[in-house]
Short mmCIF file of C-alpha atoms and ligand atoms in Angstrom, two decimals:
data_model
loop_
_atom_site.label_atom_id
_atom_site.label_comp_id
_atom_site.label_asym_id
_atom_site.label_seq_id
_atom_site.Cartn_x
_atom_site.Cartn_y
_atom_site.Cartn_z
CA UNK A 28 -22.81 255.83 -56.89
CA UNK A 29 -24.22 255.80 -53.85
CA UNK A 30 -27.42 253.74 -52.36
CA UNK A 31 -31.53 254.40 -52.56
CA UNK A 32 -33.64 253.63 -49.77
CA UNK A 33 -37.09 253.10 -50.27
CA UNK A 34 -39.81 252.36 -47.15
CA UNK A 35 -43.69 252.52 -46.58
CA UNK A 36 -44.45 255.75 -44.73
CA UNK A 37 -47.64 253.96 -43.39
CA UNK A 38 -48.77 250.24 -42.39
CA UNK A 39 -47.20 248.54 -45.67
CA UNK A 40 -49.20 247.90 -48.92
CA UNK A 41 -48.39 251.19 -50.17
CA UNK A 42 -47.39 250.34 -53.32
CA UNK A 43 -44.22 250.34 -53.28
CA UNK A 44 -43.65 247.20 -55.40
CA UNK A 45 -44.19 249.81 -58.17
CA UNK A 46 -42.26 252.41 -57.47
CA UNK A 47 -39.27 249.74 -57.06
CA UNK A 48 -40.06 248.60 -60.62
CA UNK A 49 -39.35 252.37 -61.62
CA UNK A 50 -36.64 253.01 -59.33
CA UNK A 51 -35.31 249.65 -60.34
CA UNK A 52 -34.63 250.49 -64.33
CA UNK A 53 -31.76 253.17 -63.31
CA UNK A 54 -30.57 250.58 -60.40
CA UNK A 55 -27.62 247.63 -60.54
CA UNK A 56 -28.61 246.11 -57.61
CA UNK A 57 -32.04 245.42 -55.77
CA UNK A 58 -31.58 244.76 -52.47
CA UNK A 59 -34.51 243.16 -49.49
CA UNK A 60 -32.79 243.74 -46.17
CA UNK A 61 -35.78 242.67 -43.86
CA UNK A 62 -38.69 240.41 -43.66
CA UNK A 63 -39.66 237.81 -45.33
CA UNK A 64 -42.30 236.57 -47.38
CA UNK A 65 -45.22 238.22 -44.77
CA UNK A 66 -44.59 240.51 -47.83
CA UNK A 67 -46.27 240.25 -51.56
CA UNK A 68 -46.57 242.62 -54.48
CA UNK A 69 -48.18 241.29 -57.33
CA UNK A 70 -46.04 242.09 -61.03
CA UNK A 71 -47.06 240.72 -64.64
CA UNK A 72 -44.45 239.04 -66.84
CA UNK A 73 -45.41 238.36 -70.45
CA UNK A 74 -49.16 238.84 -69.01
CA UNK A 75 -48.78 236.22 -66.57
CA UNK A 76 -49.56 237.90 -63.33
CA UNK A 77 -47.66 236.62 -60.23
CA UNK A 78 -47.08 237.16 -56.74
CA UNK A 79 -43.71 237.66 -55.57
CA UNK A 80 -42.92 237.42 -51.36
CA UNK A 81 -39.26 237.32 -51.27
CA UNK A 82 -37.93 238.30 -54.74
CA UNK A 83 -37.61 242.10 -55.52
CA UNK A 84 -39.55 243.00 -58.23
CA UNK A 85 -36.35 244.39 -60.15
CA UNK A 86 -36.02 240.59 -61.01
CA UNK A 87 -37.98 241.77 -63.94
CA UNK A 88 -34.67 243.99 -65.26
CA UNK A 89 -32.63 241.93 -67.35
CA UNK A 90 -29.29 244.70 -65.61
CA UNK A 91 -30.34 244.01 -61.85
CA UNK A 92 -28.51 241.64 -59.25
CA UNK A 93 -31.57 241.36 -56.80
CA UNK A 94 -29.97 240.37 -53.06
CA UNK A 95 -31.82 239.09 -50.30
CA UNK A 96 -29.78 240.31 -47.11
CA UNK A 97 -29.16 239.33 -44.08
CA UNK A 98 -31.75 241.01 -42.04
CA UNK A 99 -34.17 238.69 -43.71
CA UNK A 100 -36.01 235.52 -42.99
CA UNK A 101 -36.40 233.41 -45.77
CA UNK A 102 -38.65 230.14 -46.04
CA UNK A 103 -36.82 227.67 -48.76
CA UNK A 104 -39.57 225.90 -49.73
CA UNK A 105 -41.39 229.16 -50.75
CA UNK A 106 -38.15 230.96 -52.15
CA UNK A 107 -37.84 227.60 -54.40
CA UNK A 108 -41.42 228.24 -55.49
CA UNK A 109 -40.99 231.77 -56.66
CA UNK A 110 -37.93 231.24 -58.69
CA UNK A 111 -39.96 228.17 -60.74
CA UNK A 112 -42.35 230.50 -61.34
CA UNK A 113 -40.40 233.01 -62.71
CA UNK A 114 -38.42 230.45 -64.62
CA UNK A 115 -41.82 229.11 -66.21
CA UNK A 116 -42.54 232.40 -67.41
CA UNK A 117 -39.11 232.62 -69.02
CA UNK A 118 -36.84 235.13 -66.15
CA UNK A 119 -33.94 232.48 -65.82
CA UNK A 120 -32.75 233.08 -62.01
CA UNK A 121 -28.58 232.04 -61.89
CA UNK A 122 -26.47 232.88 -58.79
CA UNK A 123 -25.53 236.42 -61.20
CA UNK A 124 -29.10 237.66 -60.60
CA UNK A 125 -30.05 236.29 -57.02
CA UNK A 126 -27.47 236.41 -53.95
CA UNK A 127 -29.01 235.04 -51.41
CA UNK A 128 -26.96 236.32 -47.90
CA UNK A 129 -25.62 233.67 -45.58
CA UNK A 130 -26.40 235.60 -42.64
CA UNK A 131 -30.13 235.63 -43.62
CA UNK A 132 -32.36 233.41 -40.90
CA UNK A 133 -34.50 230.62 -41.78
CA UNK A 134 -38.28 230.28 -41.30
CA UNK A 135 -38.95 226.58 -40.71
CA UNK A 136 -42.34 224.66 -40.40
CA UNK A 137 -41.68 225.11 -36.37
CA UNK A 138 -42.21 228.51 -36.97
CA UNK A 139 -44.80 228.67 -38.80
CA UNK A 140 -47.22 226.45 -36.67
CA UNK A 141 -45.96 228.31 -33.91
CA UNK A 142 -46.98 231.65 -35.19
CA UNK A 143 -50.28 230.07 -35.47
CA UNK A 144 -50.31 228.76 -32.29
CA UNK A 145 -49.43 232.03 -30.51
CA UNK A 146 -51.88 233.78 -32.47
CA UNK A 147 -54.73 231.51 -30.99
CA UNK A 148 -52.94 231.72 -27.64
CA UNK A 149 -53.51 235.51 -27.94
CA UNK A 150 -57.48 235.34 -28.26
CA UNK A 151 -59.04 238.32 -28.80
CA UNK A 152 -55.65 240.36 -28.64
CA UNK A 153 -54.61 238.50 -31.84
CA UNK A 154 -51.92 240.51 -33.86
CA UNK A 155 -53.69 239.29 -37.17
CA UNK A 156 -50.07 238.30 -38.58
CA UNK A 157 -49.84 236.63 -41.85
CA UNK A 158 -48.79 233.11 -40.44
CA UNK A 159 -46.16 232.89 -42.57
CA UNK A 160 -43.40 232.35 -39.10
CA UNK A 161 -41.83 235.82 -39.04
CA UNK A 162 -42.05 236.60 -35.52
CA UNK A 163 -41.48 233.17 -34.09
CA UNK A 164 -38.32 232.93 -36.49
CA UNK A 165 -37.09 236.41 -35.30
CA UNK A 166 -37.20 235.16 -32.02
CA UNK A 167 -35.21 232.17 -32.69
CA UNK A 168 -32.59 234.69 -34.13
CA UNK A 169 -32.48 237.00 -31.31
CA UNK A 170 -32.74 234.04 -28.52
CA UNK A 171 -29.07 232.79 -30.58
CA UNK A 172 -30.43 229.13 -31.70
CA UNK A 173 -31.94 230.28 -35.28
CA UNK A 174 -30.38 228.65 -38.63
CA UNK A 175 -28.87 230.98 -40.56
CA UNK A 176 -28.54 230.43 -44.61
CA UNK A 177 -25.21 229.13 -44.55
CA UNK A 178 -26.36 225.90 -43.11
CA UNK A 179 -27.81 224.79 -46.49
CA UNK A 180 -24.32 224.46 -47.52
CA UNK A 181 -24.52 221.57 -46.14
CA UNK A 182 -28.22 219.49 -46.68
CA UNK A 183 -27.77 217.06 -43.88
CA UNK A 184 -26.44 219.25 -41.16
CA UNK A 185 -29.53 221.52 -42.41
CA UNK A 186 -31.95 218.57 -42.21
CA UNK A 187 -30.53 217.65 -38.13
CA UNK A 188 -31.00 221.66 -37.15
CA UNK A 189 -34.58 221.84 -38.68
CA UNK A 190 -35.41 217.78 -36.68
CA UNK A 191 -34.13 219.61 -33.36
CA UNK A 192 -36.05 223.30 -34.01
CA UNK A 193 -39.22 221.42 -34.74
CA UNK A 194 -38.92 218.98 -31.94
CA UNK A 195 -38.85 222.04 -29.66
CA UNK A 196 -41.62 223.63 -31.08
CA UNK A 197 -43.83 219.99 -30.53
CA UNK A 198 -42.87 220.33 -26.89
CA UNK A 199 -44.52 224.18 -26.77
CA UNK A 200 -47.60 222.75 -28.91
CA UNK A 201 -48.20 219.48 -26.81
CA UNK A 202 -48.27 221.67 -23.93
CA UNK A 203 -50.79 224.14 -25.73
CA UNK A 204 -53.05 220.69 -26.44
CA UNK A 205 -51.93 221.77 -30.45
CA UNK A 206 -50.87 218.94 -32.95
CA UNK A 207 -47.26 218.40 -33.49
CA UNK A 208 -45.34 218.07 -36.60
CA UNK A 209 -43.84 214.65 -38.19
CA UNK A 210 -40.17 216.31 -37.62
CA UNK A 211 -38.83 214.11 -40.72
CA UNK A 212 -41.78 214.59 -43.10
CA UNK A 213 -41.62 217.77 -42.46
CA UNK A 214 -38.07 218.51 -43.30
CA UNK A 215 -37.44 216.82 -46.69
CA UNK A 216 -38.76 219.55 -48.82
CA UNK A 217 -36.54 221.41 -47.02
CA UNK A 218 -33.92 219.42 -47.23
CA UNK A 219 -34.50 219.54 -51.15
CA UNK A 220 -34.65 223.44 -51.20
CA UNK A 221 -31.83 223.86 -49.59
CA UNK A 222 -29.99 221.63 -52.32
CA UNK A 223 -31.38 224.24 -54.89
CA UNK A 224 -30.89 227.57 -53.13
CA UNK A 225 -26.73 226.57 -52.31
CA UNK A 226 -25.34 228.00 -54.96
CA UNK A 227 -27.22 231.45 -54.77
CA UNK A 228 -25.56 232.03 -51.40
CA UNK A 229 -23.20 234.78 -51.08
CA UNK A 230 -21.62 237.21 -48.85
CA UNK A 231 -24.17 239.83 -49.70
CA UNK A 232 -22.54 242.84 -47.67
CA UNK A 233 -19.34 242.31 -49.33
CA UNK A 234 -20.84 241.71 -52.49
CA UNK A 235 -23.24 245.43 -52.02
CA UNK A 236 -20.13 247.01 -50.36
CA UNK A 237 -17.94 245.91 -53.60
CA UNK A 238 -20.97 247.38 -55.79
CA UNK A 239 -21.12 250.52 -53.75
CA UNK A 240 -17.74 251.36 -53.54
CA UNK A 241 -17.43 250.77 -58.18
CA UNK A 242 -20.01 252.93 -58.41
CA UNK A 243 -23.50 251.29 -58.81
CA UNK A 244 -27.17 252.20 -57.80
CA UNK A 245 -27.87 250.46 -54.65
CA UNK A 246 -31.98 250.51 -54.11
CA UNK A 247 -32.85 248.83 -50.97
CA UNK A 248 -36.24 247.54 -51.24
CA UNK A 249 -38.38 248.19 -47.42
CA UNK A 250 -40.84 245.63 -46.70
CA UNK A 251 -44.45 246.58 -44.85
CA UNK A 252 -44.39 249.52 -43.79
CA UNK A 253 -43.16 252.53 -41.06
CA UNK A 254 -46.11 251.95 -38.58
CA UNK A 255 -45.28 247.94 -38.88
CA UNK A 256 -41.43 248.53 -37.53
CA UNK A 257 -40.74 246.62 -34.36
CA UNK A 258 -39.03 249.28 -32.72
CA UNK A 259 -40.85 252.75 -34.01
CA UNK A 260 -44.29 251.38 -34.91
CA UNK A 261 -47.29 250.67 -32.65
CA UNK A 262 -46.05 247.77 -30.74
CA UNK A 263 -47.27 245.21 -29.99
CA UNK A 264 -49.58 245.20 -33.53
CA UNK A 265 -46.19 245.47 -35.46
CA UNK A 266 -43.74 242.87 -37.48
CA UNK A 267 -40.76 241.43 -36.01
CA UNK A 268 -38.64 243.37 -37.97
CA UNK A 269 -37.59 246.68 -38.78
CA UNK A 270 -38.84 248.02 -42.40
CA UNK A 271 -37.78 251.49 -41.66
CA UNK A 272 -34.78 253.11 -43.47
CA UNK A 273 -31.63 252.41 -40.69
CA UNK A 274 -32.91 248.44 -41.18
CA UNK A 275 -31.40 249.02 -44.78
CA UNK A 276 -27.97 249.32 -43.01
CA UNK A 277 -28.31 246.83 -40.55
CA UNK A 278 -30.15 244.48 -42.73
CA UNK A 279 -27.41 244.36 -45.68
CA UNK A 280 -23.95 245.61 -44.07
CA UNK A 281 -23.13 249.17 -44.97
CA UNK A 282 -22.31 252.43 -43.91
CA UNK A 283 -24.46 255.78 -43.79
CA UNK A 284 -22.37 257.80 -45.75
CA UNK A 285 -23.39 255.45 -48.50
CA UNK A 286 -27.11 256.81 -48.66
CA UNK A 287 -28.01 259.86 -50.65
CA UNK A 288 -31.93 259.51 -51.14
CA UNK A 289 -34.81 258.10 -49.12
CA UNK A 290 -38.06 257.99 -50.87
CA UNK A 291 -40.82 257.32 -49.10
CA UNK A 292 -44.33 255.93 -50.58
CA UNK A 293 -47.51 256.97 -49.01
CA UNK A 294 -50.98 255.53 -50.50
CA UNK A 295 -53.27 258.60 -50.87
CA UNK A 296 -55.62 257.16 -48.05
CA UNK A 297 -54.93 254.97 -45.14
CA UNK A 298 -55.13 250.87 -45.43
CA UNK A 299 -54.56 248.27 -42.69
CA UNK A 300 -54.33 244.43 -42.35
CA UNK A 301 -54.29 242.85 -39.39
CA UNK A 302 -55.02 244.04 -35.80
CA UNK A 303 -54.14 247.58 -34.11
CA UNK A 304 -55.58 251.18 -33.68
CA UNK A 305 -56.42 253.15 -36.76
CA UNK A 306 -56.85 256.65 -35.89
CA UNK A 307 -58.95 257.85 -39.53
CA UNK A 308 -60.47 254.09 -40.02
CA UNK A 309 -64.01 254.49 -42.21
CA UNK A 310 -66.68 252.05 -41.14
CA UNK A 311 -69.24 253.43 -43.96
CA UNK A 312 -69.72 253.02 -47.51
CA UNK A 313 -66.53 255.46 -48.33
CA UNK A 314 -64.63 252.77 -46.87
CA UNK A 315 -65.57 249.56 -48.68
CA UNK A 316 -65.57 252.73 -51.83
CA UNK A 317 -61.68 252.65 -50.78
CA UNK A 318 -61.23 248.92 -50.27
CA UNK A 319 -62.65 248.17 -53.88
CA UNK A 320 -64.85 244.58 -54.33
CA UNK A 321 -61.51 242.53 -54.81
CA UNK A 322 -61.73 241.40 -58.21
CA UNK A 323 -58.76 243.47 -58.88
CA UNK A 324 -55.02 243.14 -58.01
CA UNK A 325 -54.71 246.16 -56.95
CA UNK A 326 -58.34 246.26 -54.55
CA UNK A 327 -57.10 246.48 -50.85
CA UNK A 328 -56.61 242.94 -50.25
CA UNK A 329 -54.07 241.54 -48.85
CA UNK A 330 -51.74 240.30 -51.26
CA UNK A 331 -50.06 237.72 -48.70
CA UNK A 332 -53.54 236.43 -46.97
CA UNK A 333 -56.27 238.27 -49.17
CA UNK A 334 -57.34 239.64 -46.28
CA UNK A 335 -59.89 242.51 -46.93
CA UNK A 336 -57.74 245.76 -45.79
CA UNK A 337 -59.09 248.46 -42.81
CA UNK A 338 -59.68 251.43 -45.34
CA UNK A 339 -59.77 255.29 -44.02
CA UNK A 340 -58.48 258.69 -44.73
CA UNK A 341 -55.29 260.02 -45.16
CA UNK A 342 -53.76 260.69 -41.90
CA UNK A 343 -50.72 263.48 -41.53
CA UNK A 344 -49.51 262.81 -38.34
CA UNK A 345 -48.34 258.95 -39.04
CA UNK A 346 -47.04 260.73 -42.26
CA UNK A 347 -45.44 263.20 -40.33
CA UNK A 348 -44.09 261.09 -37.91
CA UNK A 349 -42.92 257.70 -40.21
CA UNK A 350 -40.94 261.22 -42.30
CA UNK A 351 -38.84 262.11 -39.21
CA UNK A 352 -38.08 258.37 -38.63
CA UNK A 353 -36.92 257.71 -41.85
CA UNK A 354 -35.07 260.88 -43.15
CA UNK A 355 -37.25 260.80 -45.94
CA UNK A 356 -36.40 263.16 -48.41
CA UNK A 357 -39.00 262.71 -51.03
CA UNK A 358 -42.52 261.08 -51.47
CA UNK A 359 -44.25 259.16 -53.77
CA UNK A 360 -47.86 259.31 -53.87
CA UNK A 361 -49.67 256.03 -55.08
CA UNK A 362 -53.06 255.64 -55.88
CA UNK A 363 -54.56 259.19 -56.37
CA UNK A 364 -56.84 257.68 -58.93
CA UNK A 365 -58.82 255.86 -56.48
CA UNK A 366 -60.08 259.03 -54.50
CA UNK A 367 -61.73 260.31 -58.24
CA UNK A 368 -65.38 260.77 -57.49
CA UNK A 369 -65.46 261.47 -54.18
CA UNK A 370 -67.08 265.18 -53.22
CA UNK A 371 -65.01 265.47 -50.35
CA UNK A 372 -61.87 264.68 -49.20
CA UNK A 373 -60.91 264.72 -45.49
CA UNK A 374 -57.16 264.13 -44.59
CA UNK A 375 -56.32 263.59 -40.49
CA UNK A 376 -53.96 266.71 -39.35
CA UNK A 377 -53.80 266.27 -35.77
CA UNK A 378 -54.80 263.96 -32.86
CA UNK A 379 -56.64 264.82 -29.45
CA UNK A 380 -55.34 262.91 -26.83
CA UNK A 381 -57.04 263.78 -23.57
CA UNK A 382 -57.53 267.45 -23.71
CA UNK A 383 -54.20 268.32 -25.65
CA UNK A 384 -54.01 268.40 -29.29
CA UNK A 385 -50.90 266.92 -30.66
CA UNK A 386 -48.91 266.70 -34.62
CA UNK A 387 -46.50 264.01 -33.53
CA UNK A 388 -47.84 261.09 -31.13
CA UNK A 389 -45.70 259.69 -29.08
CA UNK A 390 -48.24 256.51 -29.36
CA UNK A 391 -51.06 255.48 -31.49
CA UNK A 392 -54.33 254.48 -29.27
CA UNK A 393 -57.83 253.30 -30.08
CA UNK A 394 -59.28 256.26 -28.57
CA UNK A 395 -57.21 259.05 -30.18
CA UNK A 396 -59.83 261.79 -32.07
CA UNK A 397 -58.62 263.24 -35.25
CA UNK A 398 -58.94 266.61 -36.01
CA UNK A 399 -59.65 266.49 -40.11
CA UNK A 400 -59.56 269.21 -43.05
CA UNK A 401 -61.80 268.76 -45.43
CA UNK A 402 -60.76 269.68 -49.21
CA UNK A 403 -63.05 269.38 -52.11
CA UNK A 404 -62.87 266.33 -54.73
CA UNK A 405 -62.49 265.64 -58.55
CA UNK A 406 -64.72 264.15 -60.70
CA UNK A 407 -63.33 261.88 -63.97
CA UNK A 408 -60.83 259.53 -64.99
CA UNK A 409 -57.85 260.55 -64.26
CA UNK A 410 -55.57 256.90 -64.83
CA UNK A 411 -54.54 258.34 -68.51
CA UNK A 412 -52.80 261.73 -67.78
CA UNK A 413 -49.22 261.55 -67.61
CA UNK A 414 -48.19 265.36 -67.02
CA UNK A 415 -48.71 267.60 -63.52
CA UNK A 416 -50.56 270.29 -65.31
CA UNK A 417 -53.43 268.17 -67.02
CA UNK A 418 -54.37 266.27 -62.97
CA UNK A 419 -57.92 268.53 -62.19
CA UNK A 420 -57.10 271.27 -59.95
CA UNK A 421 -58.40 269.89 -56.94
CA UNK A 422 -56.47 266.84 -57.17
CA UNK A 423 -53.22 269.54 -57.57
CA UNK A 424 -54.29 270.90 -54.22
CA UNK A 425 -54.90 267.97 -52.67
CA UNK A 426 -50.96 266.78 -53.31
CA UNK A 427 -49.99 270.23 -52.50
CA UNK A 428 -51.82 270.11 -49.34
CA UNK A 429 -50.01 267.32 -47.98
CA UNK A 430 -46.59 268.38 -49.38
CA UNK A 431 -46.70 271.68 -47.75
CA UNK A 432 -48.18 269.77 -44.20
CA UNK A 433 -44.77 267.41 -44.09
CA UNK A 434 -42.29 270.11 -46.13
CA UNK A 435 -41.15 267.54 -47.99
CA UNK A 436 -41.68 267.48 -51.97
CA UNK A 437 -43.80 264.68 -53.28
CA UNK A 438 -41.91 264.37 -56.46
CA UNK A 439 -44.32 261.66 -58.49
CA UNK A 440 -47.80 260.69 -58.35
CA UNK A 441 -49.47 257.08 -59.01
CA UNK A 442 -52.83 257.60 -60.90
CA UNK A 443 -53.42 253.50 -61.96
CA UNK A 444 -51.68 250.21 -61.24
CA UNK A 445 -49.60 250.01 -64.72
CA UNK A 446 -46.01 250.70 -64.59
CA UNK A 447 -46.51 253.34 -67.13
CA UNK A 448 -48.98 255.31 -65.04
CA UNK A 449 -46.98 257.75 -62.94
CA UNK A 450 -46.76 261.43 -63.23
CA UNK A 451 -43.83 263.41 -62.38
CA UNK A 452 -43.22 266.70 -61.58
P1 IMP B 28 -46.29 239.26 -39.38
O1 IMP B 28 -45.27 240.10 -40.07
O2 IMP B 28 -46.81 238.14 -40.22
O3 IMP B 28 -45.81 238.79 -38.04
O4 IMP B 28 -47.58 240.18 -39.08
C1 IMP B 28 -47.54 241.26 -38.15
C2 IMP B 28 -48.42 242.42 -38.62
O5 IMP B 28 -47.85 243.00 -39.78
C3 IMP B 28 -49.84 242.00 -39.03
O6 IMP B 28 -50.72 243.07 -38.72
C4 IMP B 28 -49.74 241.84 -40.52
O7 IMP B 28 -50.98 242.01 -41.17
C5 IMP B 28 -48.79 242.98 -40.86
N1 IMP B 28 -48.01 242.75 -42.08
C6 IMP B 28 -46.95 241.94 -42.26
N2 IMP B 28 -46.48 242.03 -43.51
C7 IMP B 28 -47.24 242.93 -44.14
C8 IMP B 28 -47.23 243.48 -45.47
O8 IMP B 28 -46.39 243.16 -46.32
N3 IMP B 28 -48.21 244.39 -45.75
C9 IMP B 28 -49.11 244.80 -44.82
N4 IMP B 28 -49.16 244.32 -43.58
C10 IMP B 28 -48.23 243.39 -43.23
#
């Protein structure tokens, strides 16, 4: 059977920790092919509510093999962290159900203060990234002197490469007038997670090539989000990775003419974290309406940093555009429940840019103008109905709207943060 990819149409938090839990139950293996643990999605196990980074959420399904591939970073110490917590709450992780891929790259603690470090560097033109050492360990893996996985094989050889990375990264920091790091205090833990995370290390391509080729359910689990991808999103306010779909290939070691469905998750507004231009952003009370107070998981805070999220309408040309980059050929739509109560809906269709109008930008600027329809709201709860027909009308024609915009069907609907509450058409 062939492979599922699923990606964030927008800039990540969509929700699609969720819709991986659904897609998950008819799914052998779970597979994270980029990123690290910049990511978070918060799941409840035996009503113990955690927050997983690195982990796929089908961890959860007693069936699934969960992989972290090779187009990931991984940080040790946090990847030891998660798996205790799971074990605590009684989901035994054994090399069967976790494969961690030897080609993945580590994130050290010389990463991580120097993500900090080029964030204050940057000022005003801060990224806002998540600190957690993505880009700086992305650039160790494209400038050739990264440590991959493997090297945990072997704890000592592990604990030298990690002393040499982060006596580099003191000389950058002394010359920035930053603290340095105690190289070997900083390294045992690492030394110690590397003794735990050995035996999870695998082959992972072979292993999802193998898995492909008996016939299992591949789902490939996208990080962040479309508008987030290194390459197609709005660089420089981007990750150092790419979440999009053809990062599924790259990221875990397999062919195209494995992949039969990409299914892309939208959020029924816009959210953002972290710096760059947001075309549809809401300064006003709608917005902080759309962010929520943050006393609940699912409020639009960052799940990573609890950073309040930008909040702002639903904008079709990213949607348009992260479609086309990611051969999407369906949609989930998440969170339609939070828009109940508002009298009027607007959703972005176009952008001015100068005096031409555009569908499909070519880049994303502060000063691009959206051109907006405006489509009337529901009133009432609407987290309890579980079939197309029974959603209010308006909410009907607001999905339509946006499914006839992008010609692409939006197959299922989010109306509340449960697992049970999705309805499909
Ligand atoms: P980095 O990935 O930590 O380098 O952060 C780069 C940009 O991506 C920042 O704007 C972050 O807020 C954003 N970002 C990274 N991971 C996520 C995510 O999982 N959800 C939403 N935004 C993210």
């Amino acid at each position: 059977m062939p492979a599922t990819i699923l990606v964030g149409l927008q800039w990540g938090d969509e929700g699609k920790g969720r819709v991986a839990d659904w897609l998950a139950s008819s799914s052998e293996i779970v597979a994270r092919y980029a990123g690290g643990d910049n990511a978070g999605h918060t799941v409840y196990v035996a009503g113990k509510m955690f927050k997983l980074h690195m982990i796929p959420s089908g961890i959860l399904h007693d069936r699934v093999t969960c992989v972290l591939g090779g187009g990931m970073v991984v940080n040790p110490v946090n990847l030891v962290r998660e798996i205790d917590g799971l074990a605590a709450a009684g989901v035994e992780i054994n090399p069967a159900r976790l494969a961690i891929s030897t080609k993945a790259h580590i994130i050290t603690p010389a990463h991580i203060a120097l993500d900090r470090a080029n964030e204050l560097a940057r000022g005003k033109a801060a990224i806002g990234t998540t600190l957690r050492g993505i880009g700086p360990a992305y650039l160790d893996k494209t400038g050739r002197q990264g440590i991959r996985a493997e090297t945990m094989r072997d704890p000592e050889g592990f604990g030298d490469a990690l002393i040499a990375q982060i006596e580099r990264a003191n000389a950058k920091l002394t010359a920035q007038g930053l603290d340095t790091l105690d190289a070997q205090r900083e390294t045992l833990p690492y030394i110690d997670a590397a003794r735990r995370l050995a035996p999870f290390l695998q082959d992972t391509a072979r292993l999802v090539n193998r898995r492909l080729d008996e016939g299992a359910r591949v789902l490939c689990e996208g990080a962040q989000g479309t508008m987030l991808d290194i390459d197609h999103g709005d660089y420089p306010f981007v990750t150092s990775s790419n979440p999009t779909a053809g990062g599924a290939l790259i990221g875990l070691g397999f062919g195209a003419r494995h992949v039969d469905r990409v299914v892309g998750v939208a959020k029924a507004f816009s959210t953002r974290v972290g710096a760059g231009p947001f075309p549809t952003e809401l300064d006003d009370e709608i917005g902080a309406r759309l962010r929520g107070t943050g006393e609940h998981f699912w409020d639009e805070f960052g799940t990573t940093t609890g950073r309040p999220r930008r909040t702002g309408w639903l904008d079709l040309v990213i949607l348009r555009y992260a479609c086309m980059i990611n051969g999407v050929t369906e949609i989930v739509l998440t969170k339609l429940d939070v828009l109940s109560g508002l009298e009027t809906l607007r959703i972005g269709t176009r952008y001015r840019i100068g005096t031409e109008w555009t569908v499909y930008p070519t880049e994303i600027q502060d000063t691009i103008e959206p051109d907006y329809v405006d489509l009337p709201g529901w009133t009432g709860e609407i987290g309890g109905i579980r079939r197309w027909a029974d959603l209010p009308g308006n909410a009907r024609r607001y999905v339509d709207f946006i499914q006839e915009a992008l010609s692409i069907p939006i197959a299922t609907v989010s109306v509340g943060p449960e697992r049970h509450q999705l309805v499909h058409r």
